[in-house]
XYZ file of C-alpha atoms in Angstrom:
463
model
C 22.070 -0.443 7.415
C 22.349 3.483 7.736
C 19.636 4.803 10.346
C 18.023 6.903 7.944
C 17.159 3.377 6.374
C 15.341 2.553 9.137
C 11.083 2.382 9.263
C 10.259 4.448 12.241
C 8.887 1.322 14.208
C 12.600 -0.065 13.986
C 14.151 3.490 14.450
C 11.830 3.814 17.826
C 13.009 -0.031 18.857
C 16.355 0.712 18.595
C 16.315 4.280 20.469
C 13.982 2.214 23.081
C 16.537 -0.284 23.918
C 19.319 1.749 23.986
C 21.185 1.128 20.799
C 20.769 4.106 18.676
C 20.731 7.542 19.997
C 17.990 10.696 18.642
C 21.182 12.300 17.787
C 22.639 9.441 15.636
C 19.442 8.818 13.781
C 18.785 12.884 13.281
C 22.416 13.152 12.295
C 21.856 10.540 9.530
C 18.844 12.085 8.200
C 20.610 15.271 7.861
C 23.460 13.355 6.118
C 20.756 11.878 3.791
C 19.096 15.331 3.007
C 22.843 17.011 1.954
C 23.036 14.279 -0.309
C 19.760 13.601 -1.875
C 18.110 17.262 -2.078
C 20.050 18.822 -4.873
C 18.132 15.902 -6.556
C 14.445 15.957 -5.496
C 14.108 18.972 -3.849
C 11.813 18.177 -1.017
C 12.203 20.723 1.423
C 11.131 24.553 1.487
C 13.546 24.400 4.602
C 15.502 22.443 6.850
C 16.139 23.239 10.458
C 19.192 21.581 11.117
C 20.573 23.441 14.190
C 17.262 22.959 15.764
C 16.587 19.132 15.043
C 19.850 18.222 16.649
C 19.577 20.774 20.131
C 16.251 18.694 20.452
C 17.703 15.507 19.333
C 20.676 16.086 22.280
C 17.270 16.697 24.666
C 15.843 13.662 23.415
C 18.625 11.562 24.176
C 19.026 13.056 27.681
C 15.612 12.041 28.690
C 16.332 8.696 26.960
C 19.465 8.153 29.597
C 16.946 9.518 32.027
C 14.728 6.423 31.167
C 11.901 8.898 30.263
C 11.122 8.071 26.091
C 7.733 9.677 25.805
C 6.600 6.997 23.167
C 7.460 5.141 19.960
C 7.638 8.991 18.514
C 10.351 10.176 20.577
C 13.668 10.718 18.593
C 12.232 10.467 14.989
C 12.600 12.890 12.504
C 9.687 14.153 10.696
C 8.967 16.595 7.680
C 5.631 18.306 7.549
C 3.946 19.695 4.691
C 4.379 23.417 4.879
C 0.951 23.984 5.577
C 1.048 23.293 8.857
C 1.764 26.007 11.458
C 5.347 25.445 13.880
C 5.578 28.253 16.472
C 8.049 30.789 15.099
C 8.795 28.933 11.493
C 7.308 30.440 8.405
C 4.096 28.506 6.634
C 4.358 29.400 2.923
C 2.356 27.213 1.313
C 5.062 27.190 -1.444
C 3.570 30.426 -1.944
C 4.924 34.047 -2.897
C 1.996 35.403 -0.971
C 3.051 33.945 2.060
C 7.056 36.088 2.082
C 7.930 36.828 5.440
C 5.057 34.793 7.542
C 5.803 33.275 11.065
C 3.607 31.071 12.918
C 2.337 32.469 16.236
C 1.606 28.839 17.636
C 2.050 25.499 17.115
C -1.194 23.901 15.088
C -2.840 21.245 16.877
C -1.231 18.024 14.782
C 2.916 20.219 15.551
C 1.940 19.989 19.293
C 0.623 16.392 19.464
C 4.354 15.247 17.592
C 6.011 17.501 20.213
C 4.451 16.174 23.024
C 5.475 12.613 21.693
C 8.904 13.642 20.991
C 9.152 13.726 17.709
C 12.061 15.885 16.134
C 11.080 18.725 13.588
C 13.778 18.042 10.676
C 11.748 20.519 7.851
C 9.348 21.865 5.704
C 8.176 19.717 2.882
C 6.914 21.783 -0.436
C 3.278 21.102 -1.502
C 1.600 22.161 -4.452
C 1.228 25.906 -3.838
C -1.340 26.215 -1.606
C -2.583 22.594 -1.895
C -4.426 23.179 -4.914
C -2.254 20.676 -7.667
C -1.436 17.593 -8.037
C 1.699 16.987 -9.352
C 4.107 19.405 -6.938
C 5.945 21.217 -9.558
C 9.011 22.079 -7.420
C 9.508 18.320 -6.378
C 10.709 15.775 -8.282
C 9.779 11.989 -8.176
C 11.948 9.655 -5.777
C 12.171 7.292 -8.117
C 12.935 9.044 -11.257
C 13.713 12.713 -11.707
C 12.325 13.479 -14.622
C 8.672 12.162 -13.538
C 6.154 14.155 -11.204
C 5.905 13.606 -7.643
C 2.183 13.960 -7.448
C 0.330 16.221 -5.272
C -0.307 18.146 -3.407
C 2.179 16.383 -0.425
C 4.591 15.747 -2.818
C 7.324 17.295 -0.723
C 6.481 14.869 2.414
C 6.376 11.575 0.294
C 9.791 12.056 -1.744
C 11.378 13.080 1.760
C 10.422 9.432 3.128
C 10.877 7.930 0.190
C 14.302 8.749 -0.026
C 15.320 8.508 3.747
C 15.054 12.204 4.244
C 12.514 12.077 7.206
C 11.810 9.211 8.921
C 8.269 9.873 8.291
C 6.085 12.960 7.100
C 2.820 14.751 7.362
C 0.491 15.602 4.555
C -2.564 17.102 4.041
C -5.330 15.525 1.397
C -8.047 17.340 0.129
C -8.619 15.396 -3.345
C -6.032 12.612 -2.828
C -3.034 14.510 -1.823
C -1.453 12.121 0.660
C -2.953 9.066 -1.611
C -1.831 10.136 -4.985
C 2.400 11.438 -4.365
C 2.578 8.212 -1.610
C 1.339 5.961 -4.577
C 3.467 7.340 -7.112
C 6.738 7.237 -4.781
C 6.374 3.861 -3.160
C 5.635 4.780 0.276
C 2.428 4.168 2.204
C 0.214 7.401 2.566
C -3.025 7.705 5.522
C -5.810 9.897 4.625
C -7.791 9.541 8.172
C -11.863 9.934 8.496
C -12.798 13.121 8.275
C -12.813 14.833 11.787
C -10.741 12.655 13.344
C -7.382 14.439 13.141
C -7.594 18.199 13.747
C -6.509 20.428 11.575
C -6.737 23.799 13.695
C -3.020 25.537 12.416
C -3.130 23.742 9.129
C -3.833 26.070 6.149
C -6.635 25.200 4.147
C -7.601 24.549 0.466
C -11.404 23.523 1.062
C -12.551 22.705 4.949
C -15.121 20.108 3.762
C -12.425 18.226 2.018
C -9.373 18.560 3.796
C -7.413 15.808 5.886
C -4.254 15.410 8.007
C -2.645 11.978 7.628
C 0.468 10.701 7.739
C 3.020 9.449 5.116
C 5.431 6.511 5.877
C 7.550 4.097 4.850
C 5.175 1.130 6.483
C 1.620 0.374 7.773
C 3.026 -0.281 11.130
C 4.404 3.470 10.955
C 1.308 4.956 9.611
C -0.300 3.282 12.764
C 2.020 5.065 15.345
C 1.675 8.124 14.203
C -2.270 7.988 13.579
C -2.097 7.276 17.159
C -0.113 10.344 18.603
C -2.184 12.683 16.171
C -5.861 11.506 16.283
C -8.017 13.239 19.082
C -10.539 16.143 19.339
C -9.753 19.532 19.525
C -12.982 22.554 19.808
C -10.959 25.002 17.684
C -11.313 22.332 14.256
C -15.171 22.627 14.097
C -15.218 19.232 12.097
C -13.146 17.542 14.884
C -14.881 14.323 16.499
C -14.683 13.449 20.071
C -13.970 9.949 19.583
C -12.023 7.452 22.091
C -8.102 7.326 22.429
C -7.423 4.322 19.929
C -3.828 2.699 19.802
C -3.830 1.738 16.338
C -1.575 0.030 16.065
C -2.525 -3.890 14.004
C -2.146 -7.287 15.528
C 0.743 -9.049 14.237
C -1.292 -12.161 13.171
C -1.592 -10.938 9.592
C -4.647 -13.717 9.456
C -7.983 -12.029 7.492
C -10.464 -14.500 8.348
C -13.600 -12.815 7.910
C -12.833 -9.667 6.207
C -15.120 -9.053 3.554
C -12.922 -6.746 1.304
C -15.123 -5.287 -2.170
C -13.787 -5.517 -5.535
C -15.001 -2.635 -7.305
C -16.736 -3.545 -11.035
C -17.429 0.076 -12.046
C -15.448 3.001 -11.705
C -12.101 2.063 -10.065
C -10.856 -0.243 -12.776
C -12.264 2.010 -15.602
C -9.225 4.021 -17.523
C -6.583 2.726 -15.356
C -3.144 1.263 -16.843
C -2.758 -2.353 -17.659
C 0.322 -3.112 -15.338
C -1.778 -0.728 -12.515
C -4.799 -3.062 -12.817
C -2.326 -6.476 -12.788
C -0.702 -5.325 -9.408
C -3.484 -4.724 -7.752
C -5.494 -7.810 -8.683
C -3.002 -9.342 -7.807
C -2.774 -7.895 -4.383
C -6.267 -8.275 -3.572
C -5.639 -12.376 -4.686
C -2.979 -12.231 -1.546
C -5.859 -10.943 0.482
C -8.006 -13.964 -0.303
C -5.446 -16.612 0.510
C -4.805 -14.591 3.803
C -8.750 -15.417 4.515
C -10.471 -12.809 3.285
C -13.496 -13.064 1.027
C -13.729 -11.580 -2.376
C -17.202 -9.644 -2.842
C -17.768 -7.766 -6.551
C -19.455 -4.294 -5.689
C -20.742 -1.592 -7.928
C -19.608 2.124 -6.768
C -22.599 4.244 -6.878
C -23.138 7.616 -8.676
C -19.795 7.481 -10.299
C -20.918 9.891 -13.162
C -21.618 13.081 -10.320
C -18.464 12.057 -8.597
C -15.390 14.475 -10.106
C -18.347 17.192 -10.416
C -19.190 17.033 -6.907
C -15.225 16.927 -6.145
C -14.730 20.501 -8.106
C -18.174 21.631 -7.208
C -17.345 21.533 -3.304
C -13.464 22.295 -4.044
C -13.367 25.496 -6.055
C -15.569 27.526 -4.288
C -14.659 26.878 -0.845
C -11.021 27.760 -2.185
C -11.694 31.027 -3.986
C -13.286 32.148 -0.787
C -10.377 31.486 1.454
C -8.232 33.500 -1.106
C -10.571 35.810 -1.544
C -8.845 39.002 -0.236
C -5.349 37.783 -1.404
C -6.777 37.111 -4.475
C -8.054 41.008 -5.185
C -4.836 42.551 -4.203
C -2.389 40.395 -4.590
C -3.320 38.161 -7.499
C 0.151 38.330 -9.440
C 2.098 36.534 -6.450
C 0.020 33.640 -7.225
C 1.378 30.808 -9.424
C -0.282 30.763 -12.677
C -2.074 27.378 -12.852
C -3.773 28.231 -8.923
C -4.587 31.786 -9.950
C -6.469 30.848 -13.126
C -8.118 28.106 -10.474
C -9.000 30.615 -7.833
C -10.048 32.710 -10.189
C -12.456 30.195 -12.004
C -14.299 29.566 -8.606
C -15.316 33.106 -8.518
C -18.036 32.072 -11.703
C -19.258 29.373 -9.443
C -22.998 30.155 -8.449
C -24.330 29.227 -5.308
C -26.488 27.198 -6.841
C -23.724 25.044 -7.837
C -22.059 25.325 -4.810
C -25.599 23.830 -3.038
C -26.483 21.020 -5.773
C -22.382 19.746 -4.717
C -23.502 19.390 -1.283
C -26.478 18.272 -2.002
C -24.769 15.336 -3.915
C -22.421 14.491 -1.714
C -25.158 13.958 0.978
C -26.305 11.288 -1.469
C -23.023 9.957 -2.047
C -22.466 9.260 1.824
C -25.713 6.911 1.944
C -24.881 5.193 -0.569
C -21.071 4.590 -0.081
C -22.404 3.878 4.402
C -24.698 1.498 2.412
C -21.949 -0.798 0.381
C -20.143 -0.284 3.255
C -22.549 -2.791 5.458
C -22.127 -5.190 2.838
C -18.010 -5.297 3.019
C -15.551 -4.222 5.605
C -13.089 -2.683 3.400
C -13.202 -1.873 -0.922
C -9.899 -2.426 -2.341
C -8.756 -0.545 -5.921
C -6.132 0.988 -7.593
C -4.943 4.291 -5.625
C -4.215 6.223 -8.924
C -4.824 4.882 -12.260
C -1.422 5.357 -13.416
C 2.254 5.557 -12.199
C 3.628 8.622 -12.509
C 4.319 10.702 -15.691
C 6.884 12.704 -17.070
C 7.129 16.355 -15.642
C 5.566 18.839 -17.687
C 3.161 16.993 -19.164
C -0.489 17.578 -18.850
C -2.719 15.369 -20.581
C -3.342 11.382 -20.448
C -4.591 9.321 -23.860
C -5.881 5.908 -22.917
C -5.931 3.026 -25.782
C -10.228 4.286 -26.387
C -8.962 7.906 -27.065
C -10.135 9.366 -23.868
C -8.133 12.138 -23.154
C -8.148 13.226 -19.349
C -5.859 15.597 -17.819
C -3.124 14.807 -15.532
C -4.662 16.382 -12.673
C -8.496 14.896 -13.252
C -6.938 11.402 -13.804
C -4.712 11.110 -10.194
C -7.838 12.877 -8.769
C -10.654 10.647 -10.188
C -10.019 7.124 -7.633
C -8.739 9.188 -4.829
C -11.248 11.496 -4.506
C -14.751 9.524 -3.008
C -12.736 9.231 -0.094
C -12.999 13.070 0.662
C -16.623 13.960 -0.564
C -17.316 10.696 1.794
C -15.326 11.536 4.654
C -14.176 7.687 4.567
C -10.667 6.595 5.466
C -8.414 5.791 2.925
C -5.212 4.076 2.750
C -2.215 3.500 -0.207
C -0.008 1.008 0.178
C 2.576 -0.011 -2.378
C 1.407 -3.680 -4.217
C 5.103 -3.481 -6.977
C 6.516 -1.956 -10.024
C 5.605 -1.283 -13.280
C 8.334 -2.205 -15.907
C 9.684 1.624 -15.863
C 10.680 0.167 -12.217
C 7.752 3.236 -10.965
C 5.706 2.522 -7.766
C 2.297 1.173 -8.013
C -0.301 2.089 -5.102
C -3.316 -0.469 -3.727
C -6.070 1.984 -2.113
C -8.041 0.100 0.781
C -11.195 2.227 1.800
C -13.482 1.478 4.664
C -16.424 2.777 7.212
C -15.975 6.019 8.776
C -13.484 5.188 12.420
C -12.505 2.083 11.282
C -8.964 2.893 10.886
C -7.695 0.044 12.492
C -9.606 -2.708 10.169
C -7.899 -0.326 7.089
C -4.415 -0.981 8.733
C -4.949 -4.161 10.013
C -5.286 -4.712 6.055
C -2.756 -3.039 4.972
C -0.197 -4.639 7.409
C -1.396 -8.271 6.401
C -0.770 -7.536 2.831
C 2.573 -5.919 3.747
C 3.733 -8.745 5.940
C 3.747 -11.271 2.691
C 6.318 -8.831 0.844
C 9.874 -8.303 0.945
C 11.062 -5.440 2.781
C 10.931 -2.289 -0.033
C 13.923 -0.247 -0.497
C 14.280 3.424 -0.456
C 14.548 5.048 -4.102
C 17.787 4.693 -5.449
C 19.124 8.240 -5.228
C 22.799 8.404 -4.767
């Protein structure tokens, strides 16, 4: 096995005991990238130079017996929305030519202080606001999308060009590309990872989380990023948590919902199957099956766009009047839309949502986790933009890999996608467990029971 193979819980074991060096695992990453970019195109930018100068540091304070944590050594990608000291943030953006951070953002320091080695830039959706990541193409097959908006991040660790990634998920965006590419993607409760230095698409919706290649990893790094910071005005104070899960992958008393509305409506046959099927391996690991209805599922992609759109147009708002042509055309026409939006709107959305919380805190006394398909379908073929399901529905792209992820973010609750299999195209299907606001580690102690029962997944087969 090549280290770039490696899940970063085995990467940090080996660096730990002394048998792999920062600069062997950072040098095989790099290797990796050369060969699988010209094919997926992940990366806005790749510091090369840089990662290995701090890899050589890393393994200096490794022979100095001073590893700062399970983080230090690893290379990570994060989603170009989040500010480095001195790098440029683009967003994927023309708008953004020529920017430079002037300080690290609050989730870039934490990594730094755990050692972790900056390997790139992963492209998003410009600006967030997408869900398919134009520029990126799938891990698993070219010619399909690589979902949104972190679509950069999740192909890089699908592929075994970062050890593990950030994203950012305002409407599913860690979720939805970490689903479609076979990797396992964190969307955290709301507050509990700051996001001071991250650029926004809508500051009531918008998450840090990470994207890995296991639960165990997604653990680790939820623990070196979580914490409170007074410059985020939604950050919680809130304990230091490891989060890491027990290894006993036993569920005895876990009460994990089975949705009956909503998360099973207008989703793919084979989707459905897997994840069934995945929730059956929950049962015989001890946990019990209860059937729950969501509530106000008819307000619930309104109340998404009705809290989205505005909140966007007014962060753009300058850039928007003078600049408007540097704007890709499918955000522009977006941005532009939110500008109709009356306050009004804007209020009833809130309003909603308020509603929504109660009722979702209130299901969510009667079960410790829900468990449902993370997007209704695996991913399509680039470039195209609607969906026709076998009762002539027609949904778009974007408002069908939006539709299961996005309760999670009008909610606030944690989310989590882990990979249940395959359809017969050989594309990744994604299991979304949700639970009570904090309760990470019940999420991942989920998550890593369920993975424990399956064979170890490959990366995509890129050459």
């Amino acid at each position: 096995m090549q280290p770039y193979e490696l899940s970063l819980a085995a990467a940090a074991q080996e660096i730990r005991e002394r048998r792999l060096s920062p600069v062997e695992l950072v040098d095989s990453v790099l290797d990796r990238i050369e060969r699988v970019e010209p094919h997926v195109a992940a990366y806005v930018a790749v510091f090369a130079e840089q990662a290995r100068r701090t890899a050589r540091e890393a393994e200096r304070e490794a022979a100095r017996g001073s590893c700062r944590g399970p983080l230090h050594g690893i290379p990570v990608g994060l989603k170009d929305l989040i500010d480095v000291v001195g790098v440029s943030t683009t967003a994927s953006s023309r708008t953004r030519a020529g920017h430079r951070a002037a300080s690290d953002s609050t989730v870039a320091a934490s990594l730094r202080a755990a050692g972790a080695i900056l390997i790139g830039k992963t492209h998003t959706h410009e600006f967030a606001y997408g869900l398919t990541t134009p520029q990126t193409n799938n891990a698993w097959d070219r010619g399909r999308v690589a979902g949104g908006s972190s679509g950069g991040s999740a192909v890089a660790v699908a592929c075994g060009a970062a050890t593990f990634a950030l994203g950012t998920d305002t409407g599913g965006s860690i979720r939805v590309p970490a689903a479609l590419n076979g990797v396992v993607g964190l969307k955290p409760t709301y507050g509990l990872v700051p996001r001071h230095g991250v650029t926004s698409l809508s500051w009531s919706l918008d998450h840090v989380g990470p994207i890995t290649r296991t639960v165990d990893d997604a653990a680790l790094v939820l623990t070196a990023i979580a914490g409170h910071d007074p410059r985020d005005p939604a950050s919680v104070a809130v304990p230091g948590v490891d989060y890491r899960p027990r290894p006993d992958p036993d569920l005895s008393g876990v009460r994990v919902g089975v949705p009956r509305t909503y998360y099973f409506e207008h989703v793919d046959a084979e989707v459905a199957t897997a994840v069934h099927r995945a929730i059956a391996q929950l049962e015989a690991l001890g946990a019990r099956l209860v059937e729950i209805d969501i509530p106000m599922t008819r307000y619930i992609q309104a109340t998404q766009w009705g809290l989205m759109v505005p909140e966007a147009t007014a962060y753009h708002e300058s850039t928007l009047r003078t600049v408007p042509e540097l704007y890709q055309a499918d955000v522009r026409i977006l941005l532009e839309a939110g500008e109709l939006m009356g306050a009004g709107d804007y209020l009833r959305a809130q309003r909603a949502r308020t509603l929504m919380r109660d009722e979702w805190a209130r299901i969510l006394e009667e079960v410790d986790v829900i468990a449902a398909p993370a997007v209704p379908m695996t991913a399509v073929p680039s470039g195209q933009e609607t969906v026709t399901w076998p009762d002539g529905t027609v949904e778009s792209v974007s408002d069908v890999y939006v539709r299961l992820s996005s309760p999670a973010n009008i909610t606030g609750v944690p989310a989590l996608s882990v990979p249940v299999g395959q359809d017969t195209a050989g594309m990744p299907i994604g299991m979304q467990v949700l639970g009570r606001p904090f309760a990470e580690r019940t999420l991942l102690l989920v998550g890593h029971a369920y993975e424990r029962t399956q064979s170890a997944r490959p990366l995509a087969p890129l050459p």
